Tab-separated table of C-alpha atoms in Angstrom:
chain	number	residue	atom	x	y	z
A	226	TYR	CA	132.423	132.521	133.036
A	227	THR	CA	129.067	132.577	131.770
A	228	SER	CA	130.198	133.117	128.485
A	229	LEU	CA	132.916	130.090	128.706
A	230	ILE	CA	130.292	128.199	129.847
A	231	ILE	CA	127.572	128.799	127.057
A	232	VAL	CA	130.436	128.285	124.527
A	233	THR	CA	131.651	125.062	125.940
A	234	GLY	CA	127.971	123.806	125.865
A	235	ILE	CA	127.462	124.803	122.425
A	236	VAL	CA	130.750	122.838	121.433
A	237	LEU	CA	129.717	120.116	123.418
A	238	PHE	CA	126.215	119.812	121.846
A	239	PHE	CA	127.699	119.916	118.086
A	240	VAL	CA	130.272	117.124	119.324
A	241	ASN	CA	127.446	115.006	120.243
A	242	LEU	CA	125.384	115.710	117.132
A	243	ALA	CA	128.030	114.763	115.319
A	244	ILE	CA	128.927	111.607	116.742
A	245	ALA	CA	125.278	110.903	116.494
A	246	GLU	CA	125.072	111.559	112.570
A	247	GLU	CA	128.185	109.048	112.695
A	248	ASP	CA	126.189	106.474	114.350
A	249	ARG	CA	122.637	107.525	112.857
A	250	PRO	CA	122.823	109.667	109.635
A	251	GLU	CA	120.075	112.342	108.908
A	252	LEU	CA	119.002	111.822	112.316
A	253	LEU	CA	117.285	115.292	112.511
A	254	THR	CA	116.338	115.160	108.949
A	255	ARG	CA	114.696	111.675	108.684
A	256	THR	CA	113.751	111.389	112.239
A	257	PHE	CA	113.030	108.029	112.542
A	258	ASP	CA	112.324	107.421	116.086
A	259	ARG	CA	112.015	110.267	118.761
A	260	ASN	CA	113.575	107.961	121.467
A	261	TYR	CA	117.067	107.726	119.579
A	262	ILE	CA	116.862	111.930	119.413
A	263	VAL	CA	116.644	111.811	123.521
A	264	LYS	CA	119.176	109.218	123.141
A	265	TYR	CA	121.656	110.903	121.479
A	266	LEU	CA	121.164	114.623	122.282
A	267	GLY	CA	118.873	114.469	125.697
A	268	LEU	CA	115.708	115.374	126.855
A	269	TYR	CA	116.297	119.091	126.954
A	270	ASN	CA	117.675	119.410	123.133
A	271	TYR	CA	114.868	117.166	122.158
A	272	THR	CA	112.403	119.513	123.840
A	273	ILE	CA	113.712	122.541	121.691
A	274	TYR	CA	113.915	120.236	118.481
A	275	ASP	CA	110.171	119.085	119.056
A	276	GLY	CA	109.000	122.390	119.689
A	277	VAL	CA	110.588	123.576	116.182
A	278	GLN	CA	109.076	120.847	114.389
A	279	THR	CA	105.596	121.466	115.894
A	280	ALA	CA	105.777	124.948	114.971
A	281	GLN	CA	106.370	124.170	111.215
A	282	THR	CA	103.577	121.712	111.131
A	283	GLU	CA	101.321	124.180	112.565
A	284	SER	CA	102.255	126.902	110.476
A	285	GLN	CA	101.866	124.930	107.364
A	286	ARG	CA	98.295	123.954	108.390
A	287	ALA	CA	97.500	127.589	109.260
A	288	TYR	CA	98.734	128.859	105.799
A	289	ALA	CA	96.662	125.705	103.930
A	290	SER	CA	94.599	126.702	101.101
A	291	SER	CA	91.661	125.393	100.003
A	292	ASP	CA	92.950	125.913	96.308
A	293	ASP	CA	95.775	123.385	97.155
A	294	LEU	CA	93.124	120.915	97.487
A	295	THR	CA	91.058	122.209	94.617
A	296	SER	CA	94.330	121.407	92.057
A	297	VAL	CA	94.932	117.977	93.588
A	298	GLU	CA	91.200	116.967	93.052
A	299	ASN	CA	91.506	118.140	89.339
A	300	TYR	CA	94.338	116.079	88.728
A	301	THR	CA	93.343	113.189	90.469
A	302	SER	CA	89.853	113.201	88.327
A	303	SER	CA	91.834	114.233	84.960
A	304	HIS	CA	94.080	111.127	85.245
A	305	TYR	CA	91.357	108.752	86.663
A	306	ALA	CA	91.910	105.247	85.534
A	307	LYS	CA	89.083	102.674	85.516
A	308	PRO	CA	89.724	99.510	87.187
A	309	ASN	CA	91.165	96.700	85.491
A	310	ALA	CA	87.463	94.452	84.654
A	311	GLU	CA	89.625	91.169	84.538
A	312	TYR	CA	91.051	91.440	88.389
A	313	PHE	CA	88.252	94.030	89.846
A	314	GLY	CA	86.525	92.480	92.624
A	315	LYS	CA	87.864	88.712	92.521
A	316	ALA	CA	89.050	88.803	95.968
A	317	LYS	CA	86.032	90.408	97.569
A	318	GLY	CA	85.639	88.986	100.987
A	319	LYS	CA	88.512	87.361	101.339
A	320	ASN	CA	91.354	87.748	104.122
A	321	ILE	CA	94.309	90.187	102.697
A	322	ILE	CA	97.921	89.429	103.926
A	323	LYS	CA	100.216	91.831	102.438
A	324	ILE	CA	103.974	91.004	103.236
A	325	HIS	CA	106.201	93.679	102.879
A	326	LEU	CA	109.979	92.561	101.932
A	327	GLU	CA	112.479	94.789	103.207
A	328	SER	CA	115.056	96.194	101.034
A	329	PHE	CA	114.047	93.678	98.458
A	330	GLN	CA	115.248	94.275	94.925
A	331	SER	CA	113.426	92.710	91.908
A	332	PHE	CA	116.812	92.108	90.288
A	333	LEU	CA	117.206	89.043	92.482
A	334	ILE	CA	113.966	87.513	90.496
A	335	ASN	CA	115.958	84.900	88.839
A	336	TYR	CA	118.931	85.859	89.725
A	337	LYS	CA	121.802	83.147	90.130
A	338	LEU	CA	124.750	83.620	92.099
A	339	ASP	CA	127.447	80.984	91.058
A	340	GLY	CA	124.702	78.911	89.324
A	341	LYS	CA	122.471	78.827	92.333
A	342	GLU	CA	119.057	80.842	92.571
A	343	VAL	CA	119.357	83.406	95.276
A	344	THR	CA	115.561	83.276	95.759
A	345	PRO	CA	114.427	80.137	94.345
A	346	PHE	CA	110.896	80.242	96.227
A	347	LEU	CA	109.760	83.568	94.936
A	348	ASN	CA	111.118	82.602	91.527
A	349	LYS	CA	108.524	80.021	91.602
A	350	LEU	CA	105.875	82.552	92.922
A	351	ALA	CA	106.887	84.949	90.040
A	352	ARG	CA	106.520	82.046	87.459
A	353	GLY	CA	102.747	81.815	88.346
A	354	GLY	CA	103.386	78.933	91.033
A	355	GLU	CA	101.010	78.723	94.050
A	356	ASP	CA	98.550	80.257	91.580
A	357	MET	CA	100.381	83.984	91.777
A	358	THR	CA	100.231	86.803	89.311
A	359	TYR	CA	103.442	88.655	89.271
A	360	PHE	CA	103.327	92.630	88.749
A	361	ASP	CA	106.892	93.408	87.875
A	362	ASN	CA	105.961	97.150	86.773
A	363	PHE	CA	107.162	98.361	90.309
A	364	PHE	CA	109.442	101.020	91.185
A	365	HIS	CA	111.276	102.399	94.044
A	366	GLN	CA	109.849	105.809	94.859
A	367	THR	CA	110.785	106.081	98.720
A	368	GLY	CA	112.575	109.186	100.001
A	369	GLN	CA	114.270	109.910	103.575
A	370	GLY	CA	111.221	107.743	105.278
A	371	LYS	CA	112.697	104.798	103.885
A	372	THR	CA	110.170	101.835	104.887
A	373	SER	CA	107.601	104.199	106.151
A	374	ASP	CA	107.642	106.059	102.820
A	375	ALA	CA	106.711	102.692	101.187
A	376	GLU	CA	103.992	101.815	103.934
A	377	LEU	CA	102.392	105.496	103.197
A	378	MET	CA	102.324	104.736	99.442
A	379	MET	CA	100.906	100.974	99.491
A	380	ASP	CA	98.251	102.102	102.095
A	381	ASN	CA	97.583	105.719	100.885
A	382	SER	CA	98.515	106.170	97.489
A	383	LEU	CA	100.694	109.010	98.604
A	384	PHE	CA	104.268	110.003	98.167
A	385	GLY	CA	106.616	110.780	100.970
A	386	LEU	CA	107.978	114.364	101.718
A	387	PRO	CA	111.133	115.981	99.926
A	388	GLU	CA	112.758	115.874	103.288
A	389	GLY	CA	111.986	113.812	106.461
A	390	SER	CA	109.219	111.165	106.929
A	391	ALA	CA	105.760	111.676	106.597
A	392	PHE	CA	105.217	109.118	109.219
A	393	VAL	CA	106.700	111.362	111.768
A	394	THR	CA	105.967	114.931	110.863
A	395	LYS	CA	102.203	114.080	109.618
A	396	GLY	CA	101.654	111.699	112.164
A	397	GLU	CA	98.701	113.472	113.359
A	398	ASN	CA	96.859	113.943	109.720
A	399	THR	CA	93.709	112.111	109.010
A	400	TYR	CA	94.346	109.745	106.482
A	401	GLN	CA	91.737	108.046	103.377
A	402	SER	CA	93.624	104.712	103.628
A	403	LEU	CA	93.179	101.367	102.773
A	404	PRO	CA	92.627	99.906	106.465
A	405	ALA	CA	90.172	102.531	106.920
A	406	ILE	CA	88.425	102.020	103.493
A	407	LEU	CA	88.175	98.185	104.020
A	408	ASP	CA	86.689	98.650	107.602
A	409	GLN	CA	83.945	100.858	106.668
A	410	SER	CA	82.936	99.742	103.361
A	411	GLU	CA	83.613	95.641	103.998
A	412	GLY	CA	84.163	95.403	107.657
A	413	TYR	CA	87.474	94.167	107.539
A	414	THR	CA	89.484	94.069	110.843
A	415	SER	CA	93.022	95.127	110.209
A	416	ALA	CA	96.463	95.052	111.840
A	417	VAL	CA	100.393	95.418	111.521
A	418	LEU	CA	103.008	92.568	112.620
A	419	HIS	CA	106.374	93.911	113.023
A	420	GLY	CA	109.470	92.289	114.883
A	421	ASP	CA	110.808	95.976	115.706
A	422	TYR	CA	109.727	98.293	118.928
A	423	LYS	CA	106.443	100.456	117.933
A	424	SER	CA	108.043	103.887	118.599
A	425	PHE	CA	109.948	103.568	115.417
A	426	TRP	CA	108.749	105.473	112.754
A	427	ASN	CA	106.234	107.033	114.941
A	428	ARG	CA	104.012	103.993	113.831
A	429	ASP	CA	102.543	103.668	117.358
A	430	GLN	CA	100.949	107.051	116.471
A	431	ILE	CA	100.156	106.884	112.947
A	432	TYR	CA	99.115	103.636	112.498
A	433	LYS	CA	96.042	104.997	114.856
A	434	HIS	CA	95.570	107.584	112.252
A	435	ILE	CA	95.643	105.385	109.242
A	436	GLY	CA	93.008	103.216	111.063
A	437	TYR	CA	94.913	99.841	111.846
A	438	ASP	CA	93.017	98.033	114.861
A	439	LYS	CA	95.995	96.400	116.300
A	440	PHE	CA	99.997	96.669	115.892
A	441	PHE	CA	101.847	93.729	117.242
A	442	ASP	CA	105.142	94.978	117.519
A	443	ALA	CA	108.313	93.413	119.270
A	444	SER	CA	106.928	93.318	122.404
A	445	THR	CA	104.414	90.928	121.565
A	446	TYR	CA	107.175	88.461	120.194
A	447	ASP	CA	109.838	86.232	121.818
A	448	MET	CA	112.861	88.914	121.411
A	449	SER	CA	115.487	86.141	123.038
A	450	ASP	CA	119.215	86.748	121.641
A	451	ASP	CA	119.006	83.652	119.535
A	452	ASN	CA	116.119	85.139	117.452
A	453	LEU	CA	117.872	88.295	117.032
A	454	VAL	CA	119.919	89.862	114.324
A	455	ASN	CA	120.772	93.066	113.295
A	456	MET	CA	117.758	95.295	113.363
A	457	GLY	CA	115.368	93.138	115.168
A	458	LEU	CA	113.705	89.613	115.261
A	459	LYS	CA	114.812	87.116	112.569
A	460	ASP	CA	112.389	86.528	109.538
A	461	LYS	CA	111.849	83.114	110.672
A	462	PRO	CA	110.652	83.318	113.903
A	463	PHE	CA	108.880	86.314	112.996
A	464	PHE	CA	106.659	84.664	110.415
A	465	LYS	CA	106.331	81.386	112.580
A	466	GLU	CA	105.241	83.870	115.527
A	467	SER	CA	102.754	85.477	113.463
A	468	ILE	CA	100.567	82.775	112.396
A	469	PRO	CA	98.557	82.558	115.647
A	470	LYS	CA	98.220	86.044	115.741
A	471	LEU	CA	96.913	86.176	112.308
A	472	GLN	CA	94.608	83.608	113.413
A	473	SER	CA	93.365	85.612	116.245
A	474	LEU	CA	91.964	88.096	114.130
A	475	LYS	CA	88.380	88.740	113.474
A	476	GLN	CA	87.604	87.709	109.774
A	477	PRO	CA	87.684	89.216	106.816
A	478	PHE	CA	91.166	90.911	108.140
A	479	TYR	CA	93.792	92.750	106.545
A	480	ALA	CA	96.985	92.297	107.732
A	481	HIS	CA	100.308	93.810	106.980
A	482	LEU	CA	103.521	91.884	107.984
A	483	LEU	CA	107.027	93.862	107.719
A	484	THR	CA	110.080	91.736	107.303
A	485	LEU	CA	113.644	92.998	108.788
A	486	THR	CA	116.342	90.486	108.356
A	487	ASN	CA	117.017	91.910	105.066
A	488	HIS	CA	117.816	95.226	105.874
A	489	TYR	CA	121.068	97.242	105.885
A	490	PRO	CA	123.808	96.564	106.695
A	491	PHE	CA	122.451	92.913	105.598
A	492	THR	CA	124.362	90.905	108.534
A	493	LEU	CA	123.290	87.311	109.066
A	494	ASP	CA	124.531	84.725	111.621
A	495	GLU	CA	126.832	82.294	109.776
A	496	LYS	CA	124.567	79.148	111.066
A	497	ASP	CA	121.658	80.642	109.270
A	498	ALA	CA	123.424	81.434	105.738
A	499	THR	CA	122.451	78.787	103.192
A	500	ILE	CA	124.372	80.616	100.118
A	501	GLU	CA	127.688	81.693	99.934
A	502	LYS	CA	128.327	85.531	99.977
A	503	ALA	CA	129.080	87.156	96.894
A	504	LYS	CA	132.888	88.193	95.835
A	505	THR	CA	132.370	91.679	94.740
A	506	GLY	CA	134.726	93.240	97.212
A	507	ASP	CA	131.772	95.442	98.956
A	508	ALA	CA	131.046	93.764	102.211
A	509	THR	CA	127.505	95.265	102.103
A	510	VAL	CA	126.953	93.970	98.419
A	511	ASP	CA	128.571	90.564	99.424
A	512	ASP	CA	126.211	90.139	102.606
A	513	TYR	CA	122.978	91.193	100.786
A	514	PHE	CA	122.501	87.411	98.779
A	515	GLN	CA	122.639	86.035	101.976
A	516	THR	CA	120.237	87.778	103.891
A	517	ALA	CA	117.926	87.999	100.593
A	518	ARG	CA	117.986	83.730	100.612
A	519	TYR	CA	117.174	83.767	104.207
A	520	LEU	CA	113.976	86.182	103.673
A	521	ASP	CA	113.008	83.534	100.603
A	522	GLU	CA	113.628	80.587	103.160
A	523	ALA	CA	111.788	82.572	105.630
A	524	LEU	CA	108.733	82.993	103.174
A	525	GLU	CA	108.618	79.516	102.009
A	526	GLN	CA	108.065	78.382	105.386
A	527	PHE	CA	105.322	80.791	106.139
A	528	PHE	CA	103.396	79.718	103.066
A	529	LYS	CA	103.786	75.861	103.875
A	530	ASP	CA	102.744	76.667	107.447
């Protein structure tokens, strides 16, 4: 019976893993939230998985060579580019608000669907409205880390990993990051504001190592049903509730706001849709234009408020 029990356990594990992969693809490779792994695979299996991940990380550190660092330093020094004199230092001492537009693609700028602009406010900004400068030489370079890879690049000038998320597998590293540099050199306070819970992408841990002072996650927002859609808090209430949080920060500050509504699979309540869906025949693509318009409207209201 012992062999039967072992075989049955193995079969059940792989059946459970298959179900988990159906609901959360690449669950074990992307490792976006340890809570999900416990939920789908159980605490015992998670303990084994976490042990393997820890051993791999420790072995990488043990075998790390100073020669690797030397080659990186040589590359960066030989590719050094001087700051653009026209822009360098122009915003010195001012508050910085970085808004991360989830899943937003540049083709939407000035794009019209059935004769209507999908993102009229962002189009206005791209044309120089509100005294804005638009840099369009910007490309998608994320891997399995998705949004977390984008955060890693923006704050640390580092690419994501070939497999998995650096936010999770390298969450205990020390980073030479933008929030830390601004604090050390200019005395900036830093904060992240996001309508999802802090454990996703291991943010509650890695933000400390990146140097953020505060993290306002979903637990600090009104997460009532009317305010939720898809992955979490809708962008309009998110921006509205973020304003007093920004006002509470000691100035000068660096704030990173992450939107959420324009996230796959791009679902939106009918009452919040102000543009018709596209008619490509692909539900995901058709819905994308509605959530992009909602994001655009939320951003415009934030600027007004």
